[in-house]
Coordinates of C-alpha atoms in Angstrom, one line a residue:
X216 CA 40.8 120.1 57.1
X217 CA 44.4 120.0 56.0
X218 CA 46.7 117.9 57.3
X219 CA 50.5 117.8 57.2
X220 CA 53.4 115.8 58.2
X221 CA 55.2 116.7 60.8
X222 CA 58.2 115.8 62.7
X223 CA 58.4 116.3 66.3
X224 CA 61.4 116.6 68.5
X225 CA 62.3 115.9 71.9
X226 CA 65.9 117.1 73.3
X227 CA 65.5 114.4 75.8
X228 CA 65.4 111.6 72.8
X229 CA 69.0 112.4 71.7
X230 CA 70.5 109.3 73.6
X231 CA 71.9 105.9 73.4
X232 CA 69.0 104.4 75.4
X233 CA 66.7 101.2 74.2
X234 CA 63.6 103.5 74.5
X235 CA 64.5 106.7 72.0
X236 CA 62.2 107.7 69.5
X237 CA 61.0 110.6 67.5
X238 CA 57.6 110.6 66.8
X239 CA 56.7 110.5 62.7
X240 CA 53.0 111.4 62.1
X241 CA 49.8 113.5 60.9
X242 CA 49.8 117.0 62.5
X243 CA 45.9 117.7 62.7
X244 CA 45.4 121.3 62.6
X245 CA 42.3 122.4 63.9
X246 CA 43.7 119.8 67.5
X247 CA 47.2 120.2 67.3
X248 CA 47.4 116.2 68.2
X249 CA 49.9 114.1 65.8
X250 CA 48.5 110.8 64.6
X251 CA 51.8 108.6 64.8
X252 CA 53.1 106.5 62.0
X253 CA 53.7 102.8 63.1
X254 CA 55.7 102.6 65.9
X255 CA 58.0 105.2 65.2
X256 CA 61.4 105.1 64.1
X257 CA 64.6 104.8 66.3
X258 CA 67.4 107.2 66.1
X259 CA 70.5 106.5 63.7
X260 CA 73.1 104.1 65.2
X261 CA 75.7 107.4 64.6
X262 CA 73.8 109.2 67.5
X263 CA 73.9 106.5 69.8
X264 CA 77.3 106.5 69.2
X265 CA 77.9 110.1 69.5
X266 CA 75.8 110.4 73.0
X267 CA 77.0 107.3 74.6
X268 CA 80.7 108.7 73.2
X269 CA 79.8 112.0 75.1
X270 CA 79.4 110.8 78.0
X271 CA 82.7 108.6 78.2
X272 CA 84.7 111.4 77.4
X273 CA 83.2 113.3 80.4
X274 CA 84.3 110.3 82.5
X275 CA 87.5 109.5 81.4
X276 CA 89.2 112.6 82.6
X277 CA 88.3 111.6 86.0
X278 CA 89.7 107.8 85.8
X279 CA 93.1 108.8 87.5
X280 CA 93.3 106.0 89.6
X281 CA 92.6 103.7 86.7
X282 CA 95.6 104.8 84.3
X283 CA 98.2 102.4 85.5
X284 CA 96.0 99.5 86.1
X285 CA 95.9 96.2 84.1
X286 CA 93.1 96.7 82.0
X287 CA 90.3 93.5 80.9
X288 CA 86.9 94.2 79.1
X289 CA 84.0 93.4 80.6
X290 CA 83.1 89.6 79.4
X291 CA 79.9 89.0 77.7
X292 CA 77.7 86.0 79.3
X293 CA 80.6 85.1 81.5
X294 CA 79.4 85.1 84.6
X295 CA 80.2 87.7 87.2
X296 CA 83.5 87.2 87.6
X297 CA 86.7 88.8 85.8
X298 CA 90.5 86.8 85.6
X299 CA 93.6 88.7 86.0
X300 CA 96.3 87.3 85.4
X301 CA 100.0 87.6 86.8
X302 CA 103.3 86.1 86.3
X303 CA 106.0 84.6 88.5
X304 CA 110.0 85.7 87.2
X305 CA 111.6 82.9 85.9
X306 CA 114.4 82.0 88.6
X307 CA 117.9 83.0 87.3
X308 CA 119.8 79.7 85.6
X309 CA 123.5 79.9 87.4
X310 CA 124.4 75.7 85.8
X311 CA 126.4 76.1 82.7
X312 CA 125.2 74.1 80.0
X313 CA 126.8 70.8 78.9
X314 CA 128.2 70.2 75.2
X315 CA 125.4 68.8 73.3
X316 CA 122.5 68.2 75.7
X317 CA 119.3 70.0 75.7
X318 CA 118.4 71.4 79.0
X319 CA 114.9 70.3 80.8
X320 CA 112.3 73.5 79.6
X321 CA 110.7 75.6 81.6
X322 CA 107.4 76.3 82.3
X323 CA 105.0 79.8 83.3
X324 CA 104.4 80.1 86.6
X325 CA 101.0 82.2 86.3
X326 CA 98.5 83.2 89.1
X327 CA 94.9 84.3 88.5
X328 CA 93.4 87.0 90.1
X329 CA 89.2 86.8 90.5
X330 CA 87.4 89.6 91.3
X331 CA 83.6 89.8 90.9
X332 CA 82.1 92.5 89.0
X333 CA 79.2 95.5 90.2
X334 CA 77.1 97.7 88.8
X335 CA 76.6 101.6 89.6
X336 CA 74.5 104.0 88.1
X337 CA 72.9 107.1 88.4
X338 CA 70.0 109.1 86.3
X339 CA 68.1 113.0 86.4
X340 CA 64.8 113.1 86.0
X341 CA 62.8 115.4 84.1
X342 CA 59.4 116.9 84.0
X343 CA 57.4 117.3 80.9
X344 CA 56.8 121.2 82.0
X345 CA 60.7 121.4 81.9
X346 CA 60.8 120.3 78.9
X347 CA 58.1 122.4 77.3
X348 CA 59.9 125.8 79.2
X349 CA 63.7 124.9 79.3
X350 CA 66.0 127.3 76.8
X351 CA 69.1 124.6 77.3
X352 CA 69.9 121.7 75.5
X353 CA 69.1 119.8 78.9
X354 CA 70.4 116.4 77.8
X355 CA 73.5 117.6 76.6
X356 CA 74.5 119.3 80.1
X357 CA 72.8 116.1 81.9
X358 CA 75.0 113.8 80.3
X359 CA 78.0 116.0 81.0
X360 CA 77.5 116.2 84.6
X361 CA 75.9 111.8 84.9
X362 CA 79.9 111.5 82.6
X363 CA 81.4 113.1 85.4
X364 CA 79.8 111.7 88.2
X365 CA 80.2 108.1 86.7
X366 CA 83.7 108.9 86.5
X367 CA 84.4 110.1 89.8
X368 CA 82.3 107.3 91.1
X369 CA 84.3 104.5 89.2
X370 CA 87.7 106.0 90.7
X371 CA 87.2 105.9 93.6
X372 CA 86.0 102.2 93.5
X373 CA 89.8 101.9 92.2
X374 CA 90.8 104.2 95.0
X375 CA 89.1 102.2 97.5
X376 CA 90.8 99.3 96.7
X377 CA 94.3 100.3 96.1
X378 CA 94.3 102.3 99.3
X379 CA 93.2 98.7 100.8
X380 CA 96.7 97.9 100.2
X381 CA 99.0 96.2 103.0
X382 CA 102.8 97.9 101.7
X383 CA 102.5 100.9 103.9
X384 CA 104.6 104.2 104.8
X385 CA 104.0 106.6 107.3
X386 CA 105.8 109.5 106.3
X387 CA 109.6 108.8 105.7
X388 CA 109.2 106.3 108.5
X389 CA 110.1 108.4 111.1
X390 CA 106.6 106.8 112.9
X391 CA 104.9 103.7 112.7
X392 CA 100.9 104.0 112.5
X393 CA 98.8 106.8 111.0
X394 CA 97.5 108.0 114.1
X395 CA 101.2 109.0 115.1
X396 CA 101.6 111.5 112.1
X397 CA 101.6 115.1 112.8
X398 CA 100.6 118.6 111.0
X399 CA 100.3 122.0 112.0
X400 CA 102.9 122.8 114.2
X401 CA 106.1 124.7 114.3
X402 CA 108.5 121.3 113.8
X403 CA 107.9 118.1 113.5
X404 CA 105.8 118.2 110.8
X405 CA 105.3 114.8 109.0
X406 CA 104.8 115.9 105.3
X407 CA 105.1 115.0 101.4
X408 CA 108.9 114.7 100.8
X409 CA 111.5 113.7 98.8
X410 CA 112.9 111.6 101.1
X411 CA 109.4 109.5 101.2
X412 CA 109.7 109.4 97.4
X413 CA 113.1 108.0 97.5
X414 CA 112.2 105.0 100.5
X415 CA 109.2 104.1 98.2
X416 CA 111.3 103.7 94.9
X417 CA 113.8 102.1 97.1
X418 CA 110.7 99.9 98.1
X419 CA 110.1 99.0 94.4
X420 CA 113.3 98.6 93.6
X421 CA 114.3 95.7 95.7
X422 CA 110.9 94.0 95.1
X423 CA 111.9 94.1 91.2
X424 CA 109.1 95.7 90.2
X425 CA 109.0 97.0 86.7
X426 CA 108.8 100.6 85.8
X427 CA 105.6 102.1 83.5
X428 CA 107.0 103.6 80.6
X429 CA 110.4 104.1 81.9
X430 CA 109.5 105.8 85.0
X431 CA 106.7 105.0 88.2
X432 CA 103.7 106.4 89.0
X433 CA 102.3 108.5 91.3
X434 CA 99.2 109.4 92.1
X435 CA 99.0 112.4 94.7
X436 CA 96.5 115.0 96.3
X437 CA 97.5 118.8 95.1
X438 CA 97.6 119.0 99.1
X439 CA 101.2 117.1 99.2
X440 CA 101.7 118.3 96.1
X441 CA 101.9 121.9 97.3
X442 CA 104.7 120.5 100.0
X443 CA 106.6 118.2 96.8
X444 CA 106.9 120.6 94.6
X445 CA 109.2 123.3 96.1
X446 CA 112.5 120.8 95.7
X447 CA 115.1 122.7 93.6
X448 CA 115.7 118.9 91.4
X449 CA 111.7 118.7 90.7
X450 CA 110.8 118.7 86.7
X451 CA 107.9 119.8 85.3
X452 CA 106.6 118.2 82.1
X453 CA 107.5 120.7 79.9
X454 CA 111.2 120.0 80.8
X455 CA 110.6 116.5 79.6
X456 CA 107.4 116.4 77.3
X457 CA 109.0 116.2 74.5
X458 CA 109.9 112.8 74.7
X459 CA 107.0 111.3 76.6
X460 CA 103.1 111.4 76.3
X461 CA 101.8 112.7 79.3
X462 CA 99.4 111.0 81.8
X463 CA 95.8 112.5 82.4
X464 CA 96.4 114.9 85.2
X465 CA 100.5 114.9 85.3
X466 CA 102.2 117.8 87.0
X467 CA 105.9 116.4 86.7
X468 CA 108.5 113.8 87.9
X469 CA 111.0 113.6 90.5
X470 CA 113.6 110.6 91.3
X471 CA 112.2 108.4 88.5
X472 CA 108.6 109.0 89.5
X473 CA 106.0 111.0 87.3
X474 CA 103.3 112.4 89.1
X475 CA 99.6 112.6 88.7
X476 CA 97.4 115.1 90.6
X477 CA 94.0 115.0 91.9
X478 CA 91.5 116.2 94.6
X479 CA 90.0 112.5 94.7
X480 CA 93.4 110.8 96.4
X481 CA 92.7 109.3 99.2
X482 CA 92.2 111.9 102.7
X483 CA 91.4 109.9 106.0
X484 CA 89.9 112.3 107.8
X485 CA 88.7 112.0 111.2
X486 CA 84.6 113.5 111.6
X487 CA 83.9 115.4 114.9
X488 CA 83.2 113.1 117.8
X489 CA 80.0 114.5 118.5
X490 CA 77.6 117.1 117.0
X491 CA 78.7 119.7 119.0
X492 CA 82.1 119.1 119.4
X493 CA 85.6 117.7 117.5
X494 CA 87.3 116.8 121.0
X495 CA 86.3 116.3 124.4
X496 CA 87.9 117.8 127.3
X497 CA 88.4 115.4 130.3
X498 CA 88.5 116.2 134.5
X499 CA 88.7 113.4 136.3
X500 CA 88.7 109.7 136.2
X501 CA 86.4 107.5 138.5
X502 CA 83.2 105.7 138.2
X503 CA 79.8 106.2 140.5
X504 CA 77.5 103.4 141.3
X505 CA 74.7 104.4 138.8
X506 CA 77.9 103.5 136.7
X507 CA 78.4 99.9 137.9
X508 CA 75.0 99.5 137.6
X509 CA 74.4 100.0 134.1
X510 CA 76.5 97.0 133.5
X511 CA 79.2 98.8 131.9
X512 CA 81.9 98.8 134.5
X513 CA 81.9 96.1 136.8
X514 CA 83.8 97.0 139.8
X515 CA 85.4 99.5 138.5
X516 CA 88.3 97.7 136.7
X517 CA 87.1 95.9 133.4
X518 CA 87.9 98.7 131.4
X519 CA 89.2 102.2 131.4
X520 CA 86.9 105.3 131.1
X521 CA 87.3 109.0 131.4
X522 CA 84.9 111.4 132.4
X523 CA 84.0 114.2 130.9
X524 CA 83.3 117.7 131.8
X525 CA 80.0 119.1 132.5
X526 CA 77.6 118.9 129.4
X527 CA 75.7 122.4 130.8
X528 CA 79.7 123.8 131.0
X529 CA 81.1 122.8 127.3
X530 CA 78.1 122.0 125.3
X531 CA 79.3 118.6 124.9
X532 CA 76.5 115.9 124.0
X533 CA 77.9 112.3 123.7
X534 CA 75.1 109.8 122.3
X535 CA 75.6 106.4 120.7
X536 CA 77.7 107.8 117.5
X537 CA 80.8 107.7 119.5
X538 CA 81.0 103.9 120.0
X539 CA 83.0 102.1 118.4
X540 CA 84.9 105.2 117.4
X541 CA 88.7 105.6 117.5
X542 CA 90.0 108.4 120.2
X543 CA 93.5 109.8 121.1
X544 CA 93.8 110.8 124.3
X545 CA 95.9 113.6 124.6
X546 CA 97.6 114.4 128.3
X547 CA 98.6 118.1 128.4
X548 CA 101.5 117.2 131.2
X549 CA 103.1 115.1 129.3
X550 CA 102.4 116.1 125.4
X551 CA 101.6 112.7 124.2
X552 CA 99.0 110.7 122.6
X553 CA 97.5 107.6 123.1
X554 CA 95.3 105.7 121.0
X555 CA 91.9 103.4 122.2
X556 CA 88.4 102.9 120.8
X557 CA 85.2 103.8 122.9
X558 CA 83.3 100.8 123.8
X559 CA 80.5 102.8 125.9
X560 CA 79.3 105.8 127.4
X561 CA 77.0 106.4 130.3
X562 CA 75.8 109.9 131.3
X563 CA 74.9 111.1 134.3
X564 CA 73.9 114.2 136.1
X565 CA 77.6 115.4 136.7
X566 CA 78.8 114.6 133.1
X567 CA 79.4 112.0 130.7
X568 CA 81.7 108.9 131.0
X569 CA 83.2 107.4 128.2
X570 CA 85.0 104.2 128.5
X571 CA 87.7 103.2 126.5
X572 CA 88.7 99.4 125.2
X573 CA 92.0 99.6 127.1
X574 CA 93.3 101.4 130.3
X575 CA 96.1 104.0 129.4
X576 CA 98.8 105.5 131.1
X577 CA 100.0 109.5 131.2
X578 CA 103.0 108.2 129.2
X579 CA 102.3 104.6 127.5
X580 CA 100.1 102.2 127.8
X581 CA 99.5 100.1 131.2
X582 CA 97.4 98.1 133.5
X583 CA 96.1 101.6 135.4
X584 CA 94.0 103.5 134.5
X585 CA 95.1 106.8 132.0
X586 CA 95.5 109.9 135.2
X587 CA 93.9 113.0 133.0
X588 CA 94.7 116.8 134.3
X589 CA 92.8 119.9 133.5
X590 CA 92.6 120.9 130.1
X591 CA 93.3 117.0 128.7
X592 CA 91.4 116.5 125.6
X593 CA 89.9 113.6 123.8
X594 CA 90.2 113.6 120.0
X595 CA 89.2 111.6 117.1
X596 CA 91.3 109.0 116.2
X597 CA 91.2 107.4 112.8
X598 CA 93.5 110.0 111.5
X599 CA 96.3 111.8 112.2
X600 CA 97.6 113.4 115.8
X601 CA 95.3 114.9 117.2
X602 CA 92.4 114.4 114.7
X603 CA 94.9 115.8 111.6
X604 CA 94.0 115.0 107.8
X605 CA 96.2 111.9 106.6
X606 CA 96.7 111.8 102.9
X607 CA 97.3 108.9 101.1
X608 CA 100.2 109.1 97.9
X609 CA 100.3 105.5 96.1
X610 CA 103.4 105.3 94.0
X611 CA 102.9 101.9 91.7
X612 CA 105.0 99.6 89.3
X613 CA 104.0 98.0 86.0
X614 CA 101.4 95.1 86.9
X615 CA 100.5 96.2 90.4
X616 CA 96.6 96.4 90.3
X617 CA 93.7 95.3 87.4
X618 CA 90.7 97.2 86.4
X619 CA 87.8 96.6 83.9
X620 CA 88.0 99.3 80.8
X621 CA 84.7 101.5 79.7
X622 CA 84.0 100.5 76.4
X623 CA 82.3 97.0 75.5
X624 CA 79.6 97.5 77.8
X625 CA 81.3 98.8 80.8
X626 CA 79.4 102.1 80.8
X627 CA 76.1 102.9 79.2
X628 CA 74.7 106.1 78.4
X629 CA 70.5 105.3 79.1
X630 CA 67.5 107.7 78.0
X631 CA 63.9 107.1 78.8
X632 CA 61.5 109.6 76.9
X633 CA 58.3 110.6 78.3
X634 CA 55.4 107.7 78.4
X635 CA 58.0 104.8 77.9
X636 CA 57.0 104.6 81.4
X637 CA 53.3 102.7 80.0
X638 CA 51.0 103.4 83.0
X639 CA 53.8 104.0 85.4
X640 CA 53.8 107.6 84.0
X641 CA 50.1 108.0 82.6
X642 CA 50.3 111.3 82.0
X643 CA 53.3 111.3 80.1
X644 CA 55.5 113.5 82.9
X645 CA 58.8 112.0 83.1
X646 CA 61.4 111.6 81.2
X647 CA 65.2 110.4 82.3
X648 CA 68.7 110.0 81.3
X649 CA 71.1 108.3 83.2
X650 CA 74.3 106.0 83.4
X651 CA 75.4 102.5 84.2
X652 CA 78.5 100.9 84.6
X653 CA 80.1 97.4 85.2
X654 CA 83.1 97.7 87.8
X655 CA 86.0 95.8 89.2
X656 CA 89.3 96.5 90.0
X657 CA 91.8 94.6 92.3
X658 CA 95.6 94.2 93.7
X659 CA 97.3 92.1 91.6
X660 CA 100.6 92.6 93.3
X661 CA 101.1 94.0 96.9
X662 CA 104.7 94.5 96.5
X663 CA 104.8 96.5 93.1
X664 CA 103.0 99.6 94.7
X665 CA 103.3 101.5 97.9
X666 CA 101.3 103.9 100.0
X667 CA 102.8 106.5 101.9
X668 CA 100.6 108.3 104.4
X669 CA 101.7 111.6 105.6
X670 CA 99.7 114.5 107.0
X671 CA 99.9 118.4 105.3
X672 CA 100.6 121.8 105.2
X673 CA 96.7 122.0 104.7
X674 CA 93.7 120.1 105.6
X675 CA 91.0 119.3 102.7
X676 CA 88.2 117.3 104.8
X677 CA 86.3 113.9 103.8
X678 CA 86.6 112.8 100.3

């Protein structure tokens, strides 16, 4: 019988993984079954390259929060841990030198930074009928979509810990605590501005904190965008392009700030304190005896609680979720908020009482217990007024935060083919590609960036 040789070809082989091969061999032709050569032979180091290349490219566009950061490799055999490193300014020298003696020297007053690194990863798997039926270059569209996740992933690790930060402004500090900011109504609104632009430069400023390419950064969410942007004295880049490279993601520059835009800034939003329900509506506060006798309440005055309205009434189901939540308690009378966390709940056949870490008053806080009226409502707390969106906008100097960079093993584009499995996959079903990365990324310096937290015209939910 003849026999030929015969190459054969998997899409799912074109990666930078340690277990890619084609498979070189006899084709018999009477079986169809190919008699390998050897081993195999791997694919050229140029496809590696291009795959693994691929797949950085489709994360990189998604690294906004990593743009302004001080940037370190990942260190080979070095442990776990990564060194930034920051600098004190030299004090200024007000003594005037004396004829013909050398003044003492100076020395550098650095600090080091640790932070220790992670891994994340992700793969898709996929089955050997898939990859007898599929039309699509399946590994190229994988790899696109693993790029992007990775991406999106790694920023908001950054995210994370720049929104961590302690040099905080709620709005153009017209309040003092997130839970206090306001959107939706007719005035009163606290949104994006310039004027919260201008106290956070002013912030900078005075902290000395040195400028990235001649101007700040911004990072922002095309929310408080949308409420920036309409200021007569705003620039957009092609009124200044010509003489600066833009940023990934730059939508223009206002009072010596450029701005970058995405949907991953940071949003605290506030999830619904139950299933059913975003608020609950209070009617009366008291406490039974099935009450004292759960060991909640003891006598009636070792913490505040409110009950709520009938479950059968409002469809209002309160379980163990809403512990340790936050809560505004709104009074209707007096139009004002105030803030407490639930420490229990105990529900009985007339409704629901949830007790609070702190007894409240109708118009500040106090020793008595918080007096709610009809129509009084209960909302989630660990955003804005009333349960509103609070974005965050980090405006950052030169130095302000470190992050490790992609290339030099900090993510890794992986393919498994099908059997590389051994007997884990006996009958050759599987195959995968996926991505890893090594991550850190930590303040360097609290006072060269600021967060300002404002709510907005719109609401975009958890991010």
């Amino acid at each position: 019988m003849k026999k030929e040789t015969v190459f054969t070809l998997d899409l799912r082989l074109f990666g930078a993984g340690e277990n890619v091969n084609t498979t070189v061999g006899q084709l018999d032709a009477t079986s169809g079954t190919v008699t390998p050569y050897g081993a195999g032979e791997g694919l050229s180091e140029e496809m590696r390259t291009y795959y693994s290349d691929y797949l950085i490219d489709n994360a990189e566009p998604n690294l906004i929060h990593d743009q302004f950061a001080q940037k370190h490799p990942i260190p080979k055999h070095g442990g776990k841990t990564i060194q930034f490193r920051k600098y004190d300014p030299l004090p200024k020298l007000t003594t005037a030198l004396s004829e013909g003696v050398t003044p003492d020297g100076q020395s550098l007053n650095m600090g080091v930074v640790e932070a220790t690194v992670r891994q994340y990863g992700g793969y898709v798997e996929f089955s050997d009928l898939l990859l007898l039926t599929a039309v699509d270059n399946n590994l190229v569209m994988a790899t696109k979509l693993l790029g992007s996740q990775a991406g999106r992933t790694l920023d908001t690790i950054t995210r994370e810990v720049l929104c961590g930060g302690t040099n905080v402004q709620y709005g153009a500090d017209a309040v003092d605590a997130r839970y206090l900011l306001s959107g939706g109504n007719a005035t009163g609104n606290h949104y994006m501005s310039v004027e919260c632009i201008k106290r956070a430069v002013r912030s900078l400023k005075n902290q000395n904190a040195e400028k990235i390419n001649g101007a700040y950064a911004c990072i922002i969410h095309p929310d408080c965008a949308y409420d920036l942007t309409n200021d007569p004295n705003w620039k957009y880049p092609h009124q200044y392009a010509d003489t600066k490279e833009l940023y990934e993601g730059e939508i223009g520059m206002i009072e010596g700030v450029r701005f970058v835009e995405s949907t991953e800034a940071k949003v605290f939003h506030a999830p619904d304190l139950t299933p059913e329900s975003r608020s609950i509506a209070l009617i009366e506060n008291g406490y039974s005896s099935e009450m004292e006798q759960s060991g909640v309440v003891t006598g009636g005055v070792s913490s505040s609680y409110m009950l709520a309205t009938q479950m059968m009434e409002y469809g209002v189901v309160v379980d163990g979720s809403i512990v340790g939540r936050s809560v505004l308690v709104y009074d209707a009378s007096e139009q004002s908020w105030q803030y407490a966390v639930v420490t229990g709940y105990f529900i009985s056949e007339t409704g629901c009482a949830i007790y609070l870490d702190r007894p409240l008053l109708a118009g500040g806080v106090g020793t008595a217990p918080f007096v709610p009226e009809e129509g009084d409502m209960l909302y989630p707390g660990e955003a804005g007024l009333g349960g509103r969106d609070v974005y965050a906008t980090i405006v950052l100097g030169d130095n302000a935060y470190g992050t490790t960079e992609l290339g030099g093993g900090g993510l890794q584009h992986i393919v498994k083919q099908l059997g590389s499995a051994g007997t884990a996959d006996p009958l050759n079903q599987r195959a995968t590609v996926g991505w890893k990365a090594t991550k850190a990324a930590v303040r360097l310096v609290e006072a060269f960036m600021v967060r300002i937290e404002t709510a907005s015209t719109f609401e975009a939910g958890a991010n």
